[in-house]
PDB file of C-alpha atoms in Angstrom:
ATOM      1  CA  UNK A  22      37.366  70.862  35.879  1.00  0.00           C
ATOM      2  CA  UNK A  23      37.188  69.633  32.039  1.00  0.00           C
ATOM      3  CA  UNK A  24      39.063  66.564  32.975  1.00  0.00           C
ATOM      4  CA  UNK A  25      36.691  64.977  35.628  1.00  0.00           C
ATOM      5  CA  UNK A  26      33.918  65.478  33.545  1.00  0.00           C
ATOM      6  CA  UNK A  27      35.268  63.882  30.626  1.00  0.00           C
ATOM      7  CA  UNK A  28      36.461  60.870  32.736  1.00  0.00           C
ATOM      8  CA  UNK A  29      32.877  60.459  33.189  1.00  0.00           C
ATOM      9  CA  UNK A  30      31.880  60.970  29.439  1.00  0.00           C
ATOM     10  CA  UNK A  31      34.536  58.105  28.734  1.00  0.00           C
ATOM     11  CA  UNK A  32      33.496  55.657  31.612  1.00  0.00           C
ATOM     12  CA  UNK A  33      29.595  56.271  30.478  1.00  0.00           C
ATOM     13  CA  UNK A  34      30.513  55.617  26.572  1.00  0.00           C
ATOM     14  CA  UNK A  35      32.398  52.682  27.973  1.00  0.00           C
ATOM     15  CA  UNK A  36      29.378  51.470  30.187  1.00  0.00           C
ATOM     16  CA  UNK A  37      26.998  51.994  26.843  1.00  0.00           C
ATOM     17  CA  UNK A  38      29.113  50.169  24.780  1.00  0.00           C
ATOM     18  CA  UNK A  39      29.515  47.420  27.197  1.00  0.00           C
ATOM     19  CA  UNK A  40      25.661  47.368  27.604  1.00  0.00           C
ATOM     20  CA  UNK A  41      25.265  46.838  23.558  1.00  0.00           C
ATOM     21  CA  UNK A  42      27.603  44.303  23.786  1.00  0.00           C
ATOM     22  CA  UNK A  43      25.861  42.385  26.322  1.00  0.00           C
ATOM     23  CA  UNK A  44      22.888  43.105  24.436  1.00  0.00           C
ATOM     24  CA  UNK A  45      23.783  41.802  20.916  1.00  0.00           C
ATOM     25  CA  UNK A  46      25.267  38.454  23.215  1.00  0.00           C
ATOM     26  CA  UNK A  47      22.279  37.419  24.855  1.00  0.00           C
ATOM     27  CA  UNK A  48      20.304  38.058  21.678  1.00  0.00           C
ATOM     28  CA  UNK A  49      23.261  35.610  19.992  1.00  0.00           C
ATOM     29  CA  UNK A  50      22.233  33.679  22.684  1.00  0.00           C
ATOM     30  CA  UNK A  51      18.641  33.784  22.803  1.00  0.00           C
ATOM     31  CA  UNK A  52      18.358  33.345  18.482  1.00  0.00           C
ATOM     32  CA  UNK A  53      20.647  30.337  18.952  1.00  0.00           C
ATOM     33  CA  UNK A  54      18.815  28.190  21.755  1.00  0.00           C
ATOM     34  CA  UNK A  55      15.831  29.599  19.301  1.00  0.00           C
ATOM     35  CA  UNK A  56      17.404  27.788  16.508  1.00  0.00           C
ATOM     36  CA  UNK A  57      18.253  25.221  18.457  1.00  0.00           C
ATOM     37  CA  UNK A  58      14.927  24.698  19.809  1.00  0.00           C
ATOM     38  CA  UNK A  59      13.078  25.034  16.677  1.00  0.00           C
ATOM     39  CA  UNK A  60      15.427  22.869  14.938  1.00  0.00           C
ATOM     40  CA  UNK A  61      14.913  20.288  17.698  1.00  0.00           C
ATOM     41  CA  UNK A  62      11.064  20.149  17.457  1.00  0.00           C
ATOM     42  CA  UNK A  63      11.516  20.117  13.581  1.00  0.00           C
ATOM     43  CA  UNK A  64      13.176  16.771  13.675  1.00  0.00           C
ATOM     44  CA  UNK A  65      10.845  15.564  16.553  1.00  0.00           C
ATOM     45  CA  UNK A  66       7.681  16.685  14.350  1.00  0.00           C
ATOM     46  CA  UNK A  67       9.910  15.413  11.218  1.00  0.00           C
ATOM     47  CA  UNK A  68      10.212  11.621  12.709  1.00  0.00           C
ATOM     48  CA  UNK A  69       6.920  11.790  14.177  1.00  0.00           C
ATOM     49  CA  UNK A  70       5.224  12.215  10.587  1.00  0.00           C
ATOM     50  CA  UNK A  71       7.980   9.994   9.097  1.00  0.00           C
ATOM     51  CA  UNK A  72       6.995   7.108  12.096  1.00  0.00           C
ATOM     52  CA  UNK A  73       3.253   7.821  11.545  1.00  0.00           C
ATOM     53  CA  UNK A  74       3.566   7.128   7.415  1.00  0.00           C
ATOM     54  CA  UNK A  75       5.304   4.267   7.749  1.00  0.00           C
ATOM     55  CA  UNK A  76       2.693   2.900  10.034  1.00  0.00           C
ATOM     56  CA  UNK A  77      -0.066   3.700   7.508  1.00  0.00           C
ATOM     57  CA  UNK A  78       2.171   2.735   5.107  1.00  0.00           C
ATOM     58  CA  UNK A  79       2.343  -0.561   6.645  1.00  0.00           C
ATOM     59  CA  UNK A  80      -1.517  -0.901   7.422  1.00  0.00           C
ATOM     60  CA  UNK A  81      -2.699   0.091   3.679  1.00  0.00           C
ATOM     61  CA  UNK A  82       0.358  -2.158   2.265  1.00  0.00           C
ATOM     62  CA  UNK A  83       1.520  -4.888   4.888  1.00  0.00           C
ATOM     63  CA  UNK A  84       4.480  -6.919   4.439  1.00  0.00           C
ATOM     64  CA  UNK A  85       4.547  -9.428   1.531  1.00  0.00           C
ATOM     65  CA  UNK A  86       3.964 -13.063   3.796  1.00  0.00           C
ATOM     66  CA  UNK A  87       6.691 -15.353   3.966  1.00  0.00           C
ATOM     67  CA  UNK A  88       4.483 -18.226   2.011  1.00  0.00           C
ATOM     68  CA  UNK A  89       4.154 -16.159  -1.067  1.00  0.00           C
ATOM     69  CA  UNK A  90       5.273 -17.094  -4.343  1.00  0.00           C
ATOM     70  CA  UNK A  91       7.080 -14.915  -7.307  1.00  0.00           C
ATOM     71  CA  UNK A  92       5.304 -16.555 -10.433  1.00  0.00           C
ATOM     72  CA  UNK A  93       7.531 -15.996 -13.741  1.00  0.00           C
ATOM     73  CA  UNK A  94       5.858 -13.130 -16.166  1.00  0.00           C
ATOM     74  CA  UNK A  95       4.473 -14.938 -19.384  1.00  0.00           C
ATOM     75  CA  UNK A  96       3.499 -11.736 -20.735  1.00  0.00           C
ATOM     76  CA  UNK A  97       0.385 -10.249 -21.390  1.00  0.00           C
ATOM     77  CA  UNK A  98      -0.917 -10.541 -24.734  1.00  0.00           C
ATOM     78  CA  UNK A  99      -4.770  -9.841 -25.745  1.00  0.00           C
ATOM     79  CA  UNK A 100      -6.731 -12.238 -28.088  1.00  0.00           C
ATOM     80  CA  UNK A 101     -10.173 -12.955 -28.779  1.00  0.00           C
ATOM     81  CA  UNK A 102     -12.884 -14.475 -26.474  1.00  0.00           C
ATOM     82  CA  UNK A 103     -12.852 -18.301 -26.806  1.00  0.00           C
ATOM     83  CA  UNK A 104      -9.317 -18.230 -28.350  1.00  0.00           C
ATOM     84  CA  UNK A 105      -7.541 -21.338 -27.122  1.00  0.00           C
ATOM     85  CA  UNK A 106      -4.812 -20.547 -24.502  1.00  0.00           C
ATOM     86  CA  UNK A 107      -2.458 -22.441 -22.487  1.00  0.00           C
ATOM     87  CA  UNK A 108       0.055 -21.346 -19.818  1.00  0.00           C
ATOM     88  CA  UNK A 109       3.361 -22.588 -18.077  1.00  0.00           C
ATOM     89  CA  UNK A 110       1.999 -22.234 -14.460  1.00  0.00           C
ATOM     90  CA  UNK A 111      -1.246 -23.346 -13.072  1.00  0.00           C
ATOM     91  CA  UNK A 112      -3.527 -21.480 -11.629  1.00  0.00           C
ATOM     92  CA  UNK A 113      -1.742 -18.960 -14.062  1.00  0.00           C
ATOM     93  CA  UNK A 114      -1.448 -15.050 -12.761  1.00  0.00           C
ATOM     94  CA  UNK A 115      -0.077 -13.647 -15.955  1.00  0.00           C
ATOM     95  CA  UNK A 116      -0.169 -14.746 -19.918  1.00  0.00           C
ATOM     96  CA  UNK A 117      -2.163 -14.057 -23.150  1.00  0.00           C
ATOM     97  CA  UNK A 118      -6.075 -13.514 -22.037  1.00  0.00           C
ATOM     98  CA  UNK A 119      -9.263 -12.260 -23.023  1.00  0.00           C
ATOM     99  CA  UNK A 120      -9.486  -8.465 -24.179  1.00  0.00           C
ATOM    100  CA  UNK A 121     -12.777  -8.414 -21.828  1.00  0.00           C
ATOM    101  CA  UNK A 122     -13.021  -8.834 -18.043  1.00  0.00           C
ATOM    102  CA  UNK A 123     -14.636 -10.609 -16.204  1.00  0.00           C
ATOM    103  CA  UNK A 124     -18.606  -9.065 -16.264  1.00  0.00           C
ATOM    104  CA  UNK A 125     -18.741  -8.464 -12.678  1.00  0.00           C
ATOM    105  CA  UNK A 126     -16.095  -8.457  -9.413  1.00  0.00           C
ATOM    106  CA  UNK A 127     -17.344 -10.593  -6.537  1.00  0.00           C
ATOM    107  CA  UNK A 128     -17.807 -13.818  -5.402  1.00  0.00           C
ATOM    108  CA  UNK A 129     -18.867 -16.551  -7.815  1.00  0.00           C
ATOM    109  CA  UNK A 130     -20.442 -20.297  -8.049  1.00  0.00           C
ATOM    110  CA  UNK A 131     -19.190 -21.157 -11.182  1.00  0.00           C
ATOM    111  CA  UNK A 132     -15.538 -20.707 -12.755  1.00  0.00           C
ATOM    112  CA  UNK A 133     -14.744 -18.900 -15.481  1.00  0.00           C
ATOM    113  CA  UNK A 134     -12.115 -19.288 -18.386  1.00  0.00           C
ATOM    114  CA  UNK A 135      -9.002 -17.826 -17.010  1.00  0.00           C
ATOM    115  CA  UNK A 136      -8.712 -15.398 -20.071  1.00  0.00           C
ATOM    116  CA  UNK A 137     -11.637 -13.443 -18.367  1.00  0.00           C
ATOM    117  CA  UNK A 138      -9.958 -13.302 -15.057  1.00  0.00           C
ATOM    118  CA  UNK A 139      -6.535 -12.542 -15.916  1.00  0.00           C
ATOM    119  CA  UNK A 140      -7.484  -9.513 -17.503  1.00  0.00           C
ATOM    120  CA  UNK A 141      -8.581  -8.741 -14.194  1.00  0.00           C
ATOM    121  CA  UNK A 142      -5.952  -9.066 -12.661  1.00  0.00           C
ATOM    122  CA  UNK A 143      -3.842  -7.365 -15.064  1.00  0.00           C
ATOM    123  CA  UNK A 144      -5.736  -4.062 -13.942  1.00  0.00           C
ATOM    124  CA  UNK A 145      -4.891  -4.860 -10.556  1.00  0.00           C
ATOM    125  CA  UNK A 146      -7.826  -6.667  -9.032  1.00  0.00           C
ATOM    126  CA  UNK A 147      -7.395  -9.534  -6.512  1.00  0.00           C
ATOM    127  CA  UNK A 148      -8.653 -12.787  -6.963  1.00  0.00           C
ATOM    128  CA  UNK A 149      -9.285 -15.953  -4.359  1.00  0.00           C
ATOM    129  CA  UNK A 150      -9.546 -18.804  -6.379  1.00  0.00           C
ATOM    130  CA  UNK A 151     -11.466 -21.634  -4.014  1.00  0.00           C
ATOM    131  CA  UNK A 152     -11.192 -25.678  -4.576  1.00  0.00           C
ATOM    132  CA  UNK A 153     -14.209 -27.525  -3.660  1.00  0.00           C
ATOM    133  CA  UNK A 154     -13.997 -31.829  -4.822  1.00  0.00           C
ATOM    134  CA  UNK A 155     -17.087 -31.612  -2.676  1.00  0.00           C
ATOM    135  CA  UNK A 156     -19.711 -28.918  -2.000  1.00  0.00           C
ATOM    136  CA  UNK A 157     -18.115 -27.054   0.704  1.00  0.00           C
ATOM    137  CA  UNK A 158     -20.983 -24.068   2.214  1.00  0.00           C
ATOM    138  CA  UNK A 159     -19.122 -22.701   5.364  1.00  0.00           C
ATOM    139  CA  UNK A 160     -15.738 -21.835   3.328  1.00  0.00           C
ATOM    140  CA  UNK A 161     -18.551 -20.396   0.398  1.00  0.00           C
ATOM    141  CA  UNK A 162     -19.757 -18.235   2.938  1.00  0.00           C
ATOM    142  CA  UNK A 163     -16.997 -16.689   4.333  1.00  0.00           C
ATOM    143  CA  UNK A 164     -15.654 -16.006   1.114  1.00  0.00           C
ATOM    144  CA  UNK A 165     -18.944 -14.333   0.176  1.00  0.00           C
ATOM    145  CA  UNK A 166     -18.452 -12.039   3.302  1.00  0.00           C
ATOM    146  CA  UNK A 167     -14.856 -11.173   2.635  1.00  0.00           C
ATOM    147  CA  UNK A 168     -15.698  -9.305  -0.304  1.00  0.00           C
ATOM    148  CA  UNK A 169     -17.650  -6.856   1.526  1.00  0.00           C
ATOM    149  CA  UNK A 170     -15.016  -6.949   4.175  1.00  0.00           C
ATOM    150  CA  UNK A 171     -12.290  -5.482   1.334  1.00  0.00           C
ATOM    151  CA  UNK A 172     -11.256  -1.873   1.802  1.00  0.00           C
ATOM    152  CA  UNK A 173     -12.403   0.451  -0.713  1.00  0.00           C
ATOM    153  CA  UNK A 174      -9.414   2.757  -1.481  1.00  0.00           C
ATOM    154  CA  UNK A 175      -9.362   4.279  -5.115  1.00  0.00           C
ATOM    155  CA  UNK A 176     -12.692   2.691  -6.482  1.00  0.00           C
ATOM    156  CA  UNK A 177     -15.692   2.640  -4.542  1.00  0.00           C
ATOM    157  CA  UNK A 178     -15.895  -1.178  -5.094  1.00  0.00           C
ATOM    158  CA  UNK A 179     -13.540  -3.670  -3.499  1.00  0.00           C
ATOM    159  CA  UNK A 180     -11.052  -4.986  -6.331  1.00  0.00           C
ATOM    160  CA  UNK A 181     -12.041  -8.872  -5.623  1.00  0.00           C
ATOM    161  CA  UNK A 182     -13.042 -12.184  -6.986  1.00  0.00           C
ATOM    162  CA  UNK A 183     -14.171 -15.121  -5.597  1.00  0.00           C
ATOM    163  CA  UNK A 184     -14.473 -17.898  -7.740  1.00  0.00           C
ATOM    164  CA  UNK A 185     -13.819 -21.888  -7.938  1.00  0.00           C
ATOM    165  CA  UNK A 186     -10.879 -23.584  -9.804  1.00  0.00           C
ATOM    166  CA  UNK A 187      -8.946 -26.476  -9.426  1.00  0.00           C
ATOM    167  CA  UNK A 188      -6.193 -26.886 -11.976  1.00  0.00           C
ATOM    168  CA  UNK A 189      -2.830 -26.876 -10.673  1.00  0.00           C
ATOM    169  CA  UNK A 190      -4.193 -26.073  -6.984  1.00  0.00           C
ATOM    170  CA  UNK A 191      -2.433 -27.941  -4.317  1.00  0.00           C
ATOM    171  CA  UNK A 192      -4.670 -26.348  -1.530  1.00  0.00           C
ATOM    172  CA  UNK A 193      -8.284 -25.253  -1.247  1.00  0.00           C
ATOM    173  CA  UNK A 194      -7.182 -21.658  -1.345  1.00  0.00           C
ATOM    174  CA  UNK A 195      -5.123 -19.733  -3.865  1.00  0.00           C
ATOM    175  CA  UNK A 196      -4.751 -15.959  -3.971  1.00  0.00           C
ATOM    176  CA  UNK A 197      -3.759 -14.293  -6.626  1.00  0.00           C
ATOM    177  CA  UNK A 198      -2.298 -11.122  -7.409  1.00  0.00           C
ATOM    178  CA  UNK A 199      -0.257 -10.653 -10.900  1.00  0.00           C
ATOM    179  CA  UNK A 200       2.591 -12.292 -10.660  1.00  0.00           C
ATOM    180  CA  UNK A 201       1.458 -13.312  -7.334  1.00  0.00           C
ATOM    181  CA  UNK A 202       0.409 -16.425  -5.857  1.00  0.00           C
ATOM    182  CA  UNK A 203      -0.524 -16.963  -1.855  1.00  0.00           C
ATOM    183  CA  UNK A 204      -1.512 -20.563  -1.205  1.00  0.00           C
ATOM    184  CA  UNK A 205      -3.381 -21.138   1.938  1.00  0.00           C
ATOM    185  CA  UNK A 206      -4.202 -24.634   3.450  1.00  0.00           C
ATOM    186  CA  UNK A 207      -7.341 -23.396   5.523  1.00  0.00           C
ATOM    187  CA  UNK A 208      -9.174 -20.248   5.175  1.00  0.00           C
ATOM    188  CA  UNK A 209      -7.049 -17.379   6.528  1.00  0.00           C
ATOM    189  CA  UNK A 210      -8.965 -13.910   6.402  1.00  0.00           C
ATOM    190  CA  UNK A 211      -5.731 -12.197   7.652  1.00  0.00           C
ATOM    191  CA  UNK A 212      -3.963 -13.474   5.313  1.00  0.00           C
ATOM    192  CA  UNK A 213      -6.170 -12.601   2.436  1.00  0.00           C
ATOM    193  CA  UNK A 214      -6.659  -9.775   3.235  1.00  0.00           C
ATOM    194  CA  UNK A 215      -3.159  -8.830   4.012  1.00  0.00           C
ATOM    195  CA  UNK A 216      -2.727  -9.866   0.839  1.00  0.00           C
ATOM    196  CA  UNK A 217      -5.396  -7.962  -1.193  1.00  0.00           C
ATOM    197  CA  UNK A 218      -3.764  -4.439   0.604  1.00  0.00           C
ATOM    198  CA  UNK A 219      -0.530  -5.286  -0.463  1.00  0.00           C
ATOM    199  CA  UNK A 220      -1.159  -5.811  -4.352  1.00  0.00           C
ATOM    200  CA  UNK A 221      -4.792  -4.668  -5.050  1.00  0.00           C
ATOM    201  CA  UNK A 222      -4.253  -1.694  -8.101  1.00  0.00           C
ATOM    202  CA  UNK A 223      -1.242  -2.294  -8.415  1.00  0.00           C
ATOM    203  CA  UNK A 224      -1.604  -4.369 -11.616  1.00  0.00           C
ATOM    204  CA  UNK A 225       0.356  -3.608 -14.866  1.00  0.00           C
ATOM    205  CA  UNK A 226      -2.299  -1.597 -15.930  1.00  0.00           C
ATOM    206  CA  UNK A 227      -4.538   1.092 -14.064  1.00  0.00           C
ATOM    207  CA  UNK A 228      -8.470   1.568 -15.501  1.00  0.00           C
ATOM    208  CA  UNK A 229     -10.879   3.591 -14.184  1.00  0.00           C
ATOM    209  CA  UNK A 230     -13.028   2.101 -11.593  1.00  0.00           C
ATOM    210  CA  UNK A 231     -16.155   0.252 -12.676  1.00  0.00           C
ATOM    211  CA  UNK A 232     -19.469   0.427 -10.214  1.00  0.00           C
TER     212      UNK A 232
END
C-alpha cells in the first residue's frame, strides 16, 4: 500500500520540480527578449537623438563653404585709439587693434578704422564689409535687412556689422569672421548667413552681450 502512494509523492515532486523549471525558463526567456527589446529601442532612441543633434548641429553651425579662406593669426595686441597700425593681410581679421569696440553693431554708411572693428571681431561678432566705387542703394538695403534677419542665440542682439571698406577687397563683399574671410562676388544671403552661424561667438574672446 505504502509503495503506490509514494510512487505518486515522487512523480508529483517530479511534476513540481519540472513546473519550476519551466517556470524559471520562460522567465529566462521573457527577461531576455526584455533585455533585448529594451536594449533595441535604447539604440533606436540613442541614434534618433544622436541623428536629430547633428541636424541642429548642422542648422545652428553649417558647414564651413568651400570659398572660405584661413587668414594667418597676427595676434591680438591692444593699443590706444588713433595708434597707427598696419597689418600683413587686407581687409585684416586679426592683429593689434583698438582696446574699444566699435560704439554700436549694425549696419553702417561710413567705415571705420579697423582697430574699432577688429576688436569686434575678436569677441566673436561677424562683420560684412561692403565695396561701393559708386553709390550702390539696392546692395545697401539688403544689407540693412540682413541684420535683422541674424539669429539671436546667446545675446539678444544679432552679433553683426555692416560697414564699407575697400582696401585689399577684390569683390564687393567680404565676410569676416576672425581668422576668417568669405569673399562673395554678388550678394549671397545664404551664404552670409551660413557664415555668421558658423563663427558668430566664437571669437577668441567671449564678453557679455551688449543691448
Amino acid at each position: 500500500m505504502n509503495k503506490p502512494s509514494q510512487r505518486k509523492r515522487t512523480h508529483a515532486a517530479a511534476f513540481s520540480q519540472q513546473r519550476r523549471q519551466a517556470t524559471i525558463r520562460n522567465f529566462a526567456i521573457v527577461g531576455a527578449i526584455v533585455l533585448l527589446l529594451g536594449g533595441g529601442i535604447w539604440y533606436v532612441v540613442d541614434q534618433t537623438i544622436k541623428g536629430q543633434q547633428a541636424e541642429l548641429e548642422g542648422k545652428i553651425r553649417p558647414e564651413a563653404n568651400p570659398a572660405e579662406q584661413t587668414v594667418p593669426d597676427e595676434g591680438g595686441g591692444h593699443v590706444e585709439v588713433g595708434f597707427p597700425i598696419g597689418y600683413q593681410h587686407y581687409p585684416p581679421s586679426s592683429g593689434t587693434h583698438y582696446g574699444t569696440t566699435m560704439s554700436q553693431l549694425g549696419f553702417f554708411d561710413q567705415t571705420w578704422p579697423e582697430g574699432y572693428w577688429l576688436h569686434n571681431l575678436e569677441h566673436g561678432d561677424i562683420v560684412a564689409l561692403y565695396n561701393c566705387p559708386e553709390d550702390c542703394p539696392d546692395l545697401k538695403a539688403k544689407l540693412r535687412e540682413l541684420i535683422g534677419k541674424a539669429p539671436q542665440r546667446r545675446c539678444p542682439t544679432p552679433k553683426l556689422i555692416a560697414l564699407p571698406y575697400s582696401q585689399g577687397m577684390t569683390t564687393p563683399i567680404t565676410v569676416l569672421a576672425w581668422g576668417r574671410q568669405l569673399d562673395l562676388a554678388d550678394y549671397d544671403e545664404t551664404a552670409i548667413m551660413n557664415f555668421y552661424k558658423r563663427y558668430e561667438d566664437r571669437g577668441p574672446e567671449t564678453v557679455p552681450c551688449t543691448q
